[in-house]
Short mmCIF file of C-alpha atoms in Angstrom, two decimals:
data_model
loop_
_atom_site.label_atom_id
_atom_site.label_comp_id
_atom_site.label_asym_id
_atom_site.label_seq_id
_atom_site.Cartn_x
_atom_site.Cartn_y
_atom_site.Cartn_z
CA UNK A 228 32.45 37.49 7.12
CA UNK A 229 29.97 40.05 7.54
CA UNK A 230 26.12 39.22 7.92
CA UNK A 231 23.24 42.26 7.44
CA UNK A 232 19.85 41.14 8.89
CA UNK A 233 16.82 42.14 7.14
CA UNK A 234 13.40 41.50 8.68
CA UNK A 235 10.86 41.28 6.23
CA UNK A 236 7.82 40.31 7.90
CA UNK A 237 7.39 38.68 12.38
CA UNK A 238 7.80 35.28 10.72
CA UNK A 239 10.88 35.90 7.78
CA UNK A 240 14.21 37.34 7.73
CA UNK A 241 16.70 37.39 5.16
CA UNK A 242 20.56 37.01 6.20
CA UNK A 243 22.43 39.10 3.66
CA UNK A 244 25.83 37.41 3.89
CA UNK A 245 29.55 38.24 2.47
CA UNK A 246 32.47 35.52 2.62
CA UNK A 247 35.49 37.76 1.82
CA UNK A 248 38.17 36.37 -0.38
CA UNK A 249 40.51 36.05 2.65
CA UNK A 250 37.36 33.69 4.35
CA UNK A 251 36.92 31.56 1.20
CA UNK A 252 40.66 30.53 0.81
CA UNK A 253 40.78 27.57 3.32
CA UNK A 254 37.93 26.02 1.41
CA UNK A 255 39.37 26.73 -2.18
CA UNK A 256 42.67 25.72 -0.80
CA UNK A 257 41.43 22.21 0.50
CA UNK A 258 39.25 21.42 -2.83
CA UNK A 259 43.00 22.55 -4.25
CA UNK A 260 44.14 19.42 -2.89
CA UNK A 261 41.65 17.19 -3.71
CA UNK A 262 42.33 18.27 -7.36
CA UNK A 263 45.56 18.12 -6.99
CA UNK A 264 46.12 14.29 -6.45
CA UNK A 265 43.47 13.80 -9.63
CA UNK A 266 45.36 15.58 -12.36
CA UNK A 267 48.49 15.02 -13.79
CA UNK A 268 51.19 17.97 -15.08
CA UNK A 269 54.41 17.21 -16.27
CA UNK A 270 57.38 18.43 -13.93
CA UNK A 271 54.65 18.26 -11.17
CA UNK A 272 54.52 15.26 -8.58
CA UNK A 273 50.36 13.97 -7.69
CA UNK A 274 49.73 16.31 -4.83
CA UNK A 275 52.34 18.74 -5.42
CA UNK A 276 50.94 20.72 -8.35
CA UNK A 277 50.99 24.72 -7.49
CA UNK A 278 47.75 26.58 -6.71
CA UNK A 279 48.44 28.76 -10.06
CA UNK A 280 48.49 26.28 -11.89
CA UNK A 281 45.82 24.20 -10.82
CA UNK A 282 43.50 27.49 -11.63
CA UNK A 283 44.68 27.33 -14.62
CA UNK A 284 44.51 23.59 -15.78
CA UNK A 285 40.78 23.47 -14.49
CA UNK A 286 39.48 26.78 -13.93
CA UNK A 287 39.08 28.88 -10.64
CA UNK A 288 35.41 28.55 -11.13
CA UNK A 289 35.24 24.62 -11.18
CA UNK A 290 37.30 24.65 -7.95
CA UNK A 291 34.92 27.20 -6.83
CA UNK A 292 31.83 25.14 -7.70
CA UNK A 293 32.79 21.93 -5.81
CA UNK A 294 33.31 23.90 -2.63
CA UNK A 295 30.26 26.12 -2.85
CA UNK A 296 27.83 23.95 -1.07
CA UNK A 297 30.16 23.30 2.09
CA UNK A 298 31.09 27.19 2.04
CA UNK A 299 27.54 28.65 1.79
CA UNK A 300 26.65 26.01 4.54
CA UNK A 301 29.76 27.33 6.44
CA UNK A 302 28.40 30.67 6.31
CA UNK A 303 25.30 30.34 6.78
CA UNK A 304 25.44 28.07 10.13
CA UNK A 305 28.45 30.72 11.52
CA UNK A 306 25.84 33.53 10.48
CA UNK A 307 22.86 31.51 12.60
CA UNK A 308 25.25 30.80 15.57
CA UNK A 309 26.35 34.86 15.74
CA UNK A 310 23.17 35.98 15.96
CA UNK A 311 21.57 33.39 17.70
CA UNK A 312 19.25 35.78 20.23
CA UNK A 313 17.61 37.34 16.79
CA UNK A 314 17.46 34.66 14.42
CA UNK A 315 15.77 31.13 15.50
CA UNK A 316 15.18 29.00 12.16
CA UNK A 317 11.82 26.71 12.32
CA UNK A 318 12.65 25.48 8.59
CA UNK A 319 15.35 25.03 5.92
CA UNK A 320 16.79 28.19 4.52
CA UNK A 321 16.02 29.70 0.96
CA UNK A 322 19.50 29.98 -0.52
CA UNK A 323 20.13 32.37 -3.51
CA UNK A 324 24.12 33.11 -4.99
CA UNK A 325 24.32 37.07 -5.44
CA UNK A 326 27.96 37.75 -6.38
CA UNK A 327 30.64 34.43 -7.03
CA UNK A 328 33.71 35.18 -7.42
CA UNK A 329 35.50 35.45 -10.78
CA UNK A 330 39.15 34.75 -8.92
CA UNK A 331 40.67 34.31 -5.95
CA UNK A 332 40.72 37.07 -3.31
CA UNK A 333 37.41 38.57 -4.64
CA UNK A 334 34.49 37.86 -2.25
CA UNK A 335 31.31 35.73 -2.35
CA UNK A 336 27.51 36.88 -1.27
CA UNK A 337 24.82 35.45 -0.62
CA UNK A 338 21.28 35.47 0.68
CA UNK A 339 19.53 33.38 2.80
CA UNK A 340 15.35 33.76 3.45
CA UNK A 341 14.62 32.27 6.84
CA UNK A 342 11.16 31.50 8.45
CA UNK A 343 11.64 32.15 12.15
CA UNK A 344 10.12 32.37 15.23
CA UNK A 345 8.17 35.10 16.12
CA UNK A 346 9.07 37.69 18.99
CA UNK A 347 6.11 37.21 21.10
CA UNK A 348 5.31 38.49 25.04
CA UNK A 349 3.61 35.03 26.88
CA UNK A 350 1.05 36.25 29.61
CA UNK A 351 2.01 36.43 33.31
CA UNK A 352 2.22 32.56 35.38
CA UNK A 353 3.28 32.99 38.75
CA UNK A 354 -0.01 32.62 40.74
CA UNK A 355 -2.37 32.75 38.44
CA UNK A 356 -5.29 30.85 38.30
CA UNK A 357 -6.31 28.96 35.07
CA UNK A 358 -9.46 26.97 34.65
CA UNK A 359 -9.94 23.43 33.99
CA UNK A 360 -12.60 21.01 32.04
CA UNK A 361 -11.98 18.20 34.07
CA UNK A 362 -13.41 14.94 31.99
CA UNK A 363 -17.23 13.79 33.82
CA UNK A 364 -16.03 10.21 34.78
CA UNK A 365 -18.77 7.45 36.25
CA UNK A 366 -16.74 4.99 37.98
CA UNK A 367 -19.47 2.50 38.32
CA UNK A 368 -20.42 2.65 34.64
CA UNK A 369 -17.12 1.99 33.70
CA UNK A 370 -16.06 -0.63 36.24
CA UNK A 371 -19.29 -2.43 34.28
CA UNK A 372 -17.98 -1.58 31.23
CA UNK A 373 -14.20 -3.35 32.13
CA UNK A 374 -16.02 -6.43 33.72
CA UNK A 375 -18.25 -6.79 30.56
CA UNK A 376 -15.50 -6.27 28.09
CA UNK A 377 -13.68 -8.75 30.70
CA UNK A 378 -16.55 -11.24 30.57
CA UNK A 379 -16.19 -11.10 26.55
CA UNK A 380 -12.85 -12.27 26.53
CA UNK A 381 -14.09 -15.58 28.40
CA UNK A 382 -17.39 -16.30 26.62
CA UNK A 383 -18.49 -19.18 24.01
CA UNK A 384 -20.44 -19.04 21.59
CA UNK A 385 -23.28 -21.26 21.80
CA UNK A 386 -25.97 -22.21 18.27
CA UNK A 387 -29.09 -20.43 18.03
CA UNK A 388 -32.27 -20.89 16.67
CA UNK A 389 -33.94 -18.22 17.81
CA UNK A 390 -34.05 -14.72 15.27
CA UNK A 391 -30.52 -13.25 14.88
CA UNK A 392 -29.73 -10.08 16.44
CA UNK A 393 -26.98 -7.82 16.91
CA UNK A 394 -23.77 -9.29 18.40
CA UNK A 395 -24.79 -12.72 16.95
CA UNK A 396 -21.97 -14.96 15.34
CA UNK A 397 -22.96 -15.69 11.98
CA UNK A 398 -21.49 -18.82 9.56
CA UNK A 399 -22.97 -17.03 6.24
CA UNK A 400 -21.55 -17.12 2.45
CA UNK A 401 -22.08 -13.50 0.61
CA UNK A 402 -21.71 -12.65 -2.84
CA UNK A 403 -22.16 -9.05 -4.42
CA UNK A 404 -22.79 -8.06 -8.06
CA UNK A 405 -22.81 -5.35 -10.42
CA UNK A 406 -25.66 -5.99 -12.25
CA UNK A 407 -25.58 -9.72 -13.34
CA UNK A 408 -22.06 -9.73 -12.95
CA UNK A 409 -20.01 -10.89 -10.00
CA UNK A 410 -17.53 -9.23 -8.64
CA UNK A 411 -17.05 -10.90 -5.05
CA UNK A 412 -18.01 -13.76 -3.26
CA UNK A 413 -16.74 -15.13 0.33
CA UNK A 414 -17.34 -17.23 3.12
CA UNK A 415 -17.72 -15.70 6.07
CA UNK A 416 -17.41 -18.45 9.41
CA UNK A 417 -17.26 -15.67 12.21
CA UNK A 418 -19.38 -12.94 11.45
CA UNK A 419 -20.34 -10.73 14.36
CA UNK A 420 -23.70 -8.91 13.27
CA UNK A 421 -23.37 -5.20 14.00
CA UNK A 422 -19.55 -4.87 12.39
CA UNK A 423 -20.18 -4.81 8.81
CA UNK A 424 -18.73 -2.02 6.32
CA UNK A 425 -21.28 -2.97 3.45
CA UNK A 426 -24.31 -0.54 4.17
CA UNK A 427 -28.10 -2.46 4.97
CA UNK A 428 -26.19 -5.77 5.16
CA UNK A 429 -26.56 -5.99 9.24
CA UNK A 430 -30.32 -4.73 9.10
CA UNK A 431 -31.17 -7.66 6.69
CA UNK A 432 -29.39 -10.13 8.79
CA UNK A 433 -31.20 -8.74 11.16
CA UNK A 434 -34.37 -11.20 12.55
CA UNK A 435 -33.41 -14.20 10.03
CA UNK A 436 -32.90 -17.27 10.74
CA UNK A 437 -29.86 -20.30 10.42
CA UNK A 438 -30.54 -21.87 6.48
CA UNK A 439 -32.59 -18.78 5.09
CA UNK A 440 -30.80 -16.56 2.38
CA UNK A 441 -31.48 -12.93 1.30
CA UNK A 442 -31.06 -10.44 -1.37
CA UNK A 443 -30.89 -6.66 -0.76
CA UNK A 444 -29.03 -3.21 -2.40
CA UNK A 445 -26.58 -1.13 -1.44
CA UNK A 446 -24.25 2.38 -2.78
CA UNK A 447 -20.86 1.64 -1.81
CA UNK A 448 -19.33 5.14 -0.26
CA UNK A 449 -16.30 4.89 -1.03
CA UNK A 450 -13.48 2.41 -3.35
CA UNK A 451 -13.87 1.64 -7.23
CA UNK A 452 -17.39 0.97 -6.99
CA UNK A 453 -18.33 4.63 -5.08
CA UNK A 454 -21.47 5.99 -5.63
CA UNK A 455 -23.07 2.78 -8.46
CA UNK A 456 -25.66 0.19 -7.40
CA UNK A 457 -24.61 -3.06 -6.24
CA UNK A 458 -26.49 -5.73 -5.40
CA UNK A 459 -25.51 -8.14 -2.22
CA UNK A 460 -27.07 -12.17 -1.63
CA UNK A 461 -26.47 -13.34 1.52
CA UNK A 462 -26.88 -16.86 3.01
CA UNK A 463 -27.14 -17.81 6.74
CA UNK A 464 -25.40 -21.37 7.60
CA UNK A 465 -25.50 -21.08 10.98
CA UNK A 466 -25.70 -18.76 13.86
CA UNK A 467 -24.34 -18.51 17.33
CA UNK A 468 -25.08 -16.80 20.41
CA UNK A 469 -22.75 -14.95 22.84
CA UNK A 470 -22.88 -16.70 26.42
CA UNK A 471 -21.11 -14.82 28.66
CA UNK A 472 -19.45 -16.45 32.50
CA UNK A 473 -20.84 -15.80 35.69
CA UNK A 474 -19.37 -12.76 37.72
CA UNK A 475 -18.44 -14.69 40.75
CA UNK A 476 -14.96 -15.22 42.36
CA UNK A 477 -14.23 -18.47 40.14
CA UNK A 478 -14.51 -15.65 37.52
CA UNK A 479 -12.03 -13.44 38.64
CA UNK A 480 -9.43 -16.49 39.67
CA UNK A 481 -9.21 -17.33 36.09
CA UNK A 482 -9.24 -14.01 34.54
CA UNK A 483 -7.00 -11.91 36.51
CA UNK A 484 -4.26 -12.87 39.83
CA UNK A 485 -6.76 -12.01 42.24
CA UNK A 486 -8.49 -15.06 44.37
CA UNK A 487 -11.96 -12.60 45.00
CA UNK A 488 -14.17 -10.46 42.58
CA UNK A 489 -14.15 -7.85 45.38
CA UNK A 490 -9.99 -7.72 44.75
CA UNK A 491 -10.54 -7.28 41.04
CA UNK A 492 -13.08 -5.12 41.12
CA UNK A 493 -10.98 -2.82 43.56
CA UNK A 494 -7.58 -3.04 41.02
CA UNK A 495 -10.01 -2.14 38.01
CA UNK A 496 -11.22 1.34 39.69
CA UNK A 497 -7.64 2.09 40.94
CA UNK A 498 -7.27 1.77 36.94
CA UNK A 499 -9.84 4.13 35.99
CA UNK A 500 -8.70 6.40 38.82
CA UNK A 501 -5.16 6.83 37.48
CA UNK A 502 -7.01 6.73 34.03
CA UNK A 503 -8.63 9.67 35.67
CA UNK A 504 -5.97 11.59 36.57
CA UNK A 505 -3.78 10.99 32.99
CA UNK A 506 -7.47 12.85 31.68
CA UNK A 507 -7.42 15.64 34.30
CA UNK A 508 -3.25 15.93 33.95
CA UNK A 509 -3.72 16.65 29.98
CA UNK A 510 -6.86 18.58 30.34
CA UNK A 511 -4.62 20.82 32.75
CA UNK A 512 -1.85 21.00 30.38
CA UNK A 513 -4.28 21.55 27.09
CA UNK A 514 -5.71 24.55 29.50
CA UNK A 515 -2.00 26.33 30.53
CA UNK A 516 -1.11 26.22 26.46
CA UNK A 517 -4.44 27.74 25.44
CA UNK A 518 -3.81 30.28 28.39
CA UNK A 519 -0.29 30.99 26.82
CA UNK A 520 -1.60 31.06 23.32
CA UNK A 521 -4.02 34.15 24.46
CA UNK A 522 -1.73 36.76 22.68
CA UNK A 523 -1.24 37.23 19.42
CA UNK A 524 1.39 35.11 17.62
CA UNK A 525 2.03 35.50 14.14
CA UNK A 526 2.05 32.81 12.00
CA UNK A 527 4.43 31.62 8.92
CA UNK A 528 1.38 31.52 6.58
CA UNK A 529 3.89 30.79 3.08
CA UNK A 530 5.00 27.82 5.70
CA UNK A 531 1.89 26.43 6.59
CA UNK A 532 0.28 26.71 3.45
CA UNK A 533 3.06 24.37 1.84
CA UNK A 534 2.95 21.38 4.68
CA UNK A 535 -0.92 21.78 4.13
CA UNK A 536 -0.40 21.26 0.35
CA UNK A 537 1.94 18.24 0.68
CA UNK A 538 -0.85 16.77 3.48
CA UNK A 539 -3.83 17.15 1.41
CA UNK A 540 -2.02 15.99 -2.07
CA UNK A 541 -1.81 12.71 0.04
CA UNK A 542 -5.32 12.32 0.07
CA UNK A 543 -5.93 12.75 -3.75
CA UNK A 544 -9.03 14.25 -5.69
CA UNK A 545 -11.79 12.02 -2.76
CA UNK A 546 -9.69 15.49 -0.30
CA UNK A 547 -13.23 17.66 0.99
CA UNK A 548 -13.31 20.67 1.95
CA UNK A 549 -13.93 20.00 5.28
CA UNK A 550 -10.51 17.66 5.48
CA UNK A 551 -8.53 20.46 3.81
CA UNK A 552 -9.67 23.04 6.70
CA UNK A 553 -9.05 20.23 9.28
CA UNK A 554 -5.52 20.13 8.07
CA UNK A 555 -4.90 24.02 8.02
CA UNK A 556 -6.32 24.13 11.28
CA UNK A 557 -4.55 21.16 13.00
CA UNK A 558 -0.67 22.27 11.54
CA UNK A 559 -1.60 26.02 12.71
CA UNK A 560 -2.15 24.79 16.38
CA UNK A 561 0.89 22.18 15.73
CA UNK A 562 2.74 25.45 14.88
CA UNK A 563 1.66 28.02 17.49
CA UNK A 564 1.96 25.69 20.44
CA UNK A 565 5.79 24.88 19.29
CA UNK A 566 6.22 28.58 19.37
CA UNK A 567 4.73 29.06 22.71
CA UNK A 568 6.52 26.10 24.29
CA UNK A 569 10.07 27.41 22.55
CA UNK A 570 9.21 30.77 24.21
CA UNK A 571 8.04 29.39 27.74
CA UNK A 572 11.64 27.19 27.40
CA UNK A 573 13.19 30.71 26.44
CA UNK A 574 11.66 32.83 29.39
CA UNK A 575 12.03 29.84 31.73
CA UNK A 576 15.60 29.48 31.05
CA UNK A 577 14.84 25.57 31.09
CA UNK A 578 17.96 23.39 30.32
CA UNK A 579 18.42 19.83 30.67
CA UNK A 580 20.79 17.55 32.26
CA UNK A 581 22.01 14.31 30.89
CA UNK A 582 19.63 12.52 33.40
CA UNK A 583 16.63 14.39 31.75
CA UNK A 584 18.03 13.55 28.16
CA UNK A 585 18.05 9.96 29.20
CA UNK A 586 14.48 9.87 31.29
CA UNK A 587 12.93 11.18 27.96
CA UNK A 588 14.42 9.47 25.37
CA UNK A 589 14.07 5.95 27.63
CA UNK A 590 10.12 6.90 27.80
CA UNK A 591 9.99 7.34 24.27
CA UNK A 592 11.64 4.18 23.13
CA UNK A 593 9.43 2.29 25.72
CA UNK A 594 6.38 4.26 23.76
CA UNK A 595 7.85 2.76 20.72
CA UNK A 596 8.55 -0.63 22.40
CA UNK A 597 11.76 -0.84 20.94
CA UNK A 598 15.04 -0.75 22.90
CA UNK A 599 17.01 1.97 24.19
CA UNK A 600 20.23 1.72 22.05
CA UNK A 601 18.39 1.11 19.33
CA UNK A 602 15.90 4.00 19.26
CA UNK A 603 19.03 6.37 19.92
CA UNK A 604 20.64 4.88 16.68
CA UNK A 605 17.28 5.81 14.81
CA UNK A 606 17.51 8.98 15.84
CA UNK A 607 20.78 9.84 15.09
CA UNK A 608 20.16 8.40 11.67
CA UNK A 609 17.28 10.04 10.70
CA UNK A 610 18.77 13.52 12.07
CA UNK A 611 15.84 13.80 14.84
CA UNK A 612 18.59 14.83 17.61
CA UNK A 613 17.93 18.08 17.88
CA UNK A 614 14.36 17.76 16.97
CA UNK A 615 13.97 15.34 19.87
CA UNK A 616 16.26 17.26 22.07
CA UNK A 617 13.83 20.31 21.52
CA UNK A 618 10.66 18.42 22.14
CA UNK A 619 12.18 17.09 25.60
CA UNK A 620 12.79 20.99 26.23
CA UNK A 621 9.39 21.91 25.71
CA UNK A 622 8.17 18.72 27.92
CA UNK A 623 10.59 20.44 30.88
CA UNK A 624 9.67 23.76 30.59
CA UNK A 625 5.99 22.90 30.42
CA UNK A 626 6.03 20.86 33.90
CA UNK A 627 7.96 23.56 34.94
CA UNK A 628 5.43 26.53 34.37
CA UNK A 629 2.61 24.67 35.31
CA UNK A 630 3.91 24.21 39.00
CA UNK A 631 3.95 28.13 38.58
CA UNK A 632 -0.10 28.43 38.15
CA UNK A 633 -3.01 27.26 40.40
CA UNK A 634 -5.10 25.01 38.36
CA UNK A 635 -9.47 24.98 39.43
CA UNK A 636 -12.16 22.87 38.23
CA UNK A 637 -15.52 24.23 37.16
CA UNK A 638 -16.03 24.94 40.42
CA UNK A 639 -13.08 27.04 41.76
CA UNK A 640 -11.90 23.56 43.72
CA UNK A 641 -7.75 23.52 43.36
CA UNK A 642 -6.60 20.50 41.45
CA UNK A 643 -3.92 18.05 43.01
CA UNK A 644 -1.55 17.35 39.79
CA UNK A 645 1.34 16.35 41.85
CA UNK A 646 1.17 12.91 40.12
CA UNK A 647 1.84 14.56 37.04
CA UNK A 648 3.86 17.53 38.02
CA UNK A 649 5.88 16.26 40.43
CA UNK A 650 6.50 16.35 44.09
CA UNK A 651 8.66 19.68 44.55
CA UNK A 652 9.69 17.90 48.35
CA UNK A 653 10.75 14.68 46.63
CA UNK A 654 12.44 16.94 43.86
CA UNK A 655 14.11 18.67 46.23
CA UNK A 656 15.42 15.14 47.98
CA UNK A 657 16.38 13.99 44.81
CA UNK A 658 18.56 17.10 43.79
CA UNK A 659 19.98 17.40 46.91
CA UNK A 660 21.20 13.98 46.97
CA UNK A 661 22.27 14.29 43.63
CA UNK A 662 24.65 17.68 45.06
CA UNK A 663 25.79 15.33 47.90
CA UNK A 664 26.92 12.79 45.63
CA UNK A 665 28.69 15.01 43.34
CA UNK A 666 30.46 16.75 46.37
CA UNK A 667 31.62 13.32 47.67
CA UNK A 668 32.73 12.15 44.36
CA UNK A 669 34.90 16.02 44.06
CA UNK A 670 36.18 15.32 47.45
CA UNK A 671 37.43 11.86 46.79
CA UNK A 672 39.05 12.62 43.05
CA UNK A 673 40.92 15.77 45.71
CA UNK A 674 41.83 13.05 47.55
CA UNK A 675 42.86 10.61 45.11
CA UNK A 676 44.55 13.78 43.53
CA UNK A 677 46.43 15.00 46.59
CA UNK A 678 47.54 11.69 47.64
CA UNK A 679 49.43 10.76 44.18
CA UNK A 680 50.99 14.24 44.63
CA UNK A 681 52.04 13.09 47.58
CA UNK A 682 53.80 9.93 46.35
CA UNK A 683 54.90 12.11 42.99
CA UNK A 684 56.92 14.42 46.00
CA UNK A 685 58.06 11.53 48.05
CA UNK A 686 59.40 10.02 45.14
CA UNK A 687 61.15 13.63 43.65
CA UNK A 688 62.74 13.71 47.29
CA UNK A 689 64.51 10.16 47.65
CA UNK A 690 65.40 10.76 43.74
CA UNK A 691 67.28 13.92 45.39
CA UNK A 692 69.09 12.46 48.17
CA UNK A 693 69.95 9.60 45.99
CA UNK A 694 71.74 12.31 43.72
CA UNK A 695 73.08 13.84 46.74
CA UNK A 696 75.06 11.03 47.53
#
């Protein structure tokens, strides 16, 4: 086989590749076979039926034809794997026949167009000091915030005569028409006022009362009736106000395990600390990639344009402009932080171990909720392996180069990420007792090993005096 690479732009490269007669013949000699138990030629068992004159009952280029697609893939995946350094696929290869062979012995060439990764140089990591948003958090706002939302779990809902406002629980019947014609009507028992879709429906409801009805318009801005006049009648039959429980420690005894509203109130801030920390972990991690992304990196526009015209095709003629761009833009930062991360994996030398295989792909299936052997199966199935292999790279080599750079705040205060990162001491434990383990488990199977050589020679020696006598 012989394989001429042809750049022909940072982001394509076309694989001009020849299959010599010589490298064809295993394939044509195996689709031979498969012939050969199908046709039938007097003098000739099934199976047995020369090569000549299989050619010649069905044509070299029919045999030729059923093995091209297993040959060209052949080729093509032999061509990727000897040139592996200088040619790293991010898609599906554009395939085009120039030269098939007319008989056997004459060669076979073909091209293949390839969008690959770009050769790019990441910026420096080893000390360096990267900046950090870290997310503005009020802990007392939101420990109010997770007792209210708390305290709505346990409320009733007591009636109301009083004017309805927002967050009142309506009993109301509404009807809506196009012109004098109706095109919905429902009954609505537990409507909270505030959560309506239909525009000016909540600001009528708005200062009623339980038995009164009302009629108002609306544009709908979206659906079959986008953009026309509708008209909407509403009728109140009743109306309910939230009444929320005390805060006390009777409270917190039947809405959480704790016996105190002190003990609650201390598990919910140890909640919105680690909450805390998740925010500051992937603001650090959004701030190392952006620092990476700093130089250039060419992207496969041809590429990107195509996923962006299969996204926004999705969303029909309603697509804005605004959506399209969004959609550009998100699969162009999709695409240049895969690049980066394969690079940083790349310049890191980052491999994993079975332990890290099975860490990520247990975290993911417990993402999913669904179990272990399963979610394995599903990705075998869908061919997500190496896709999913690949992404638990990236997540490696990232943790990896962040423990490499000082992370600041605002400020120029150093950031403790350790609960994200890592602890390199307990790392260190970990591997070494990992090494000790291993050396114990060498030392025993030498041993083991030694020991039945032992026996095999005690045995070889009484089977030689025995013969001696």
């Amino acid at each position: 086989m012989k394989v001429t690479i042809n750049r022909l732009d940072p982001t394509k490269v076309q694989l001009d590749i020849t299959a010599s007669g010589e490298d064809l013949a295993p394939f044509i000699n195996k689709e031979r076979d498969v012939i050969a138990h199908r046709i039938s030629i007097p003098g000739f068992r099934k199976g047995h039926v020369p090569a000549k004159l299989i050619d010649a009952k069905v044509g070299y280029s029919y045999i030729l034809d059923r093995a091209l697609e297993g040959i060209v893939k052949n080729f093509y995946q032999k061509a990727l794997q000897e040139n592996k350094d200088e040619v790293r696929p991010i898609d599906a290869p554009q395939i085009s026949i120039t030269n098939l062979p007319a008989k056997p012995g004459e060669d076979l060439s073909f091209e293949a167009q390839i969008v690959v990764r770009p050769d790019i140089s990441l910026p420096k990591i080893e000390g360096e000091e990267i900046k950090v948003e870290v997310p503005k958090v009020d802990e007392e706002k939101e420990l109010d915030d997770a007792l209210t939302k708390l305290r709505h779990n346990y409320s009733t809902l007591v009636e109301t005569s009083a004017l309805i406002k927002t967050d009142n629980y309506l009993d109301m019947d509404l009807k809506i028409f196009d012109g004098d014609k109706e095109i919905e009507s429902k009954r609505e028992p537990s409507y909270r006022v505030g959560s309506s879709e239909i525009p000016g429906l909540d600001k009528t409801l708005r200062g009623m009362r339980k038995g009164e009805e009302a009629t108002f318009t609306f544009t709908p801005k979206s659906g079959e009736n986008k953009g026309k006049e509708l008209r909407a009648e509403v009728k109140v039959n009743d109306v309910k106000r939230e009444e929320l429980p005390k805060l006390d420690d009777e409270f917190a005894k039947e809405a959480s395990e704790f016996d105190t509203l002190s003990e609650l109130k201390e598990a919910i801030k140890k909640q919105i600390s680690a909450r805390r920390d998740a925010q500051v972990a992937n603001a650090a991690r959004d701030a190392f990639i952006n620092y990476l992304e700093g130089v250039e990196i060419p992207l496969p526009e041809d590429m990107i344009k195509s996923l962006s015209d299969e996204q926004i095709a999705k969303l029909g003629k309603d697509a804005t402009k605004a959506q399209k761009a969004e959609i550009t833009s998100e699969l162009e930062k999709a695409m240049k932080e895969q690049i980066v991360l394969d690079q940083l994996s790349d310049d890191l030398k980052t491999e994993l171990t079975e332990g890290d295989i099975t860490r990520f792909l247990g975290i993911t299936a417990q993402q999913f909720n669904i179990p272990l052997p399963e979610f394995i199966n599903m990705v075998i199935r869908n061919g997500q392996f190496e896709e999913t292999i690949s992404t638990a790279r990236h997540q490696k080599a990232l943790v990896e180069g962040m423990k490499k750079a000082d992370f600041v705040d605002e400020n120029g205060e150093k950031l403790d990420l350790s609960s994200f990162l890592g602890d390199e001491e307990e790392e260190k434990k970990e591997k070494q007792a990992t090494d000790e383990a291993r050396s114990m488990a060498a030392a025993s199977l030498a041993a083991k090993k030694t020991d039945e050589a032992g026996k095999q020679s005690s045995k070889s020696k009484k089977g030689s005096a025995k013969s001696g006598k």
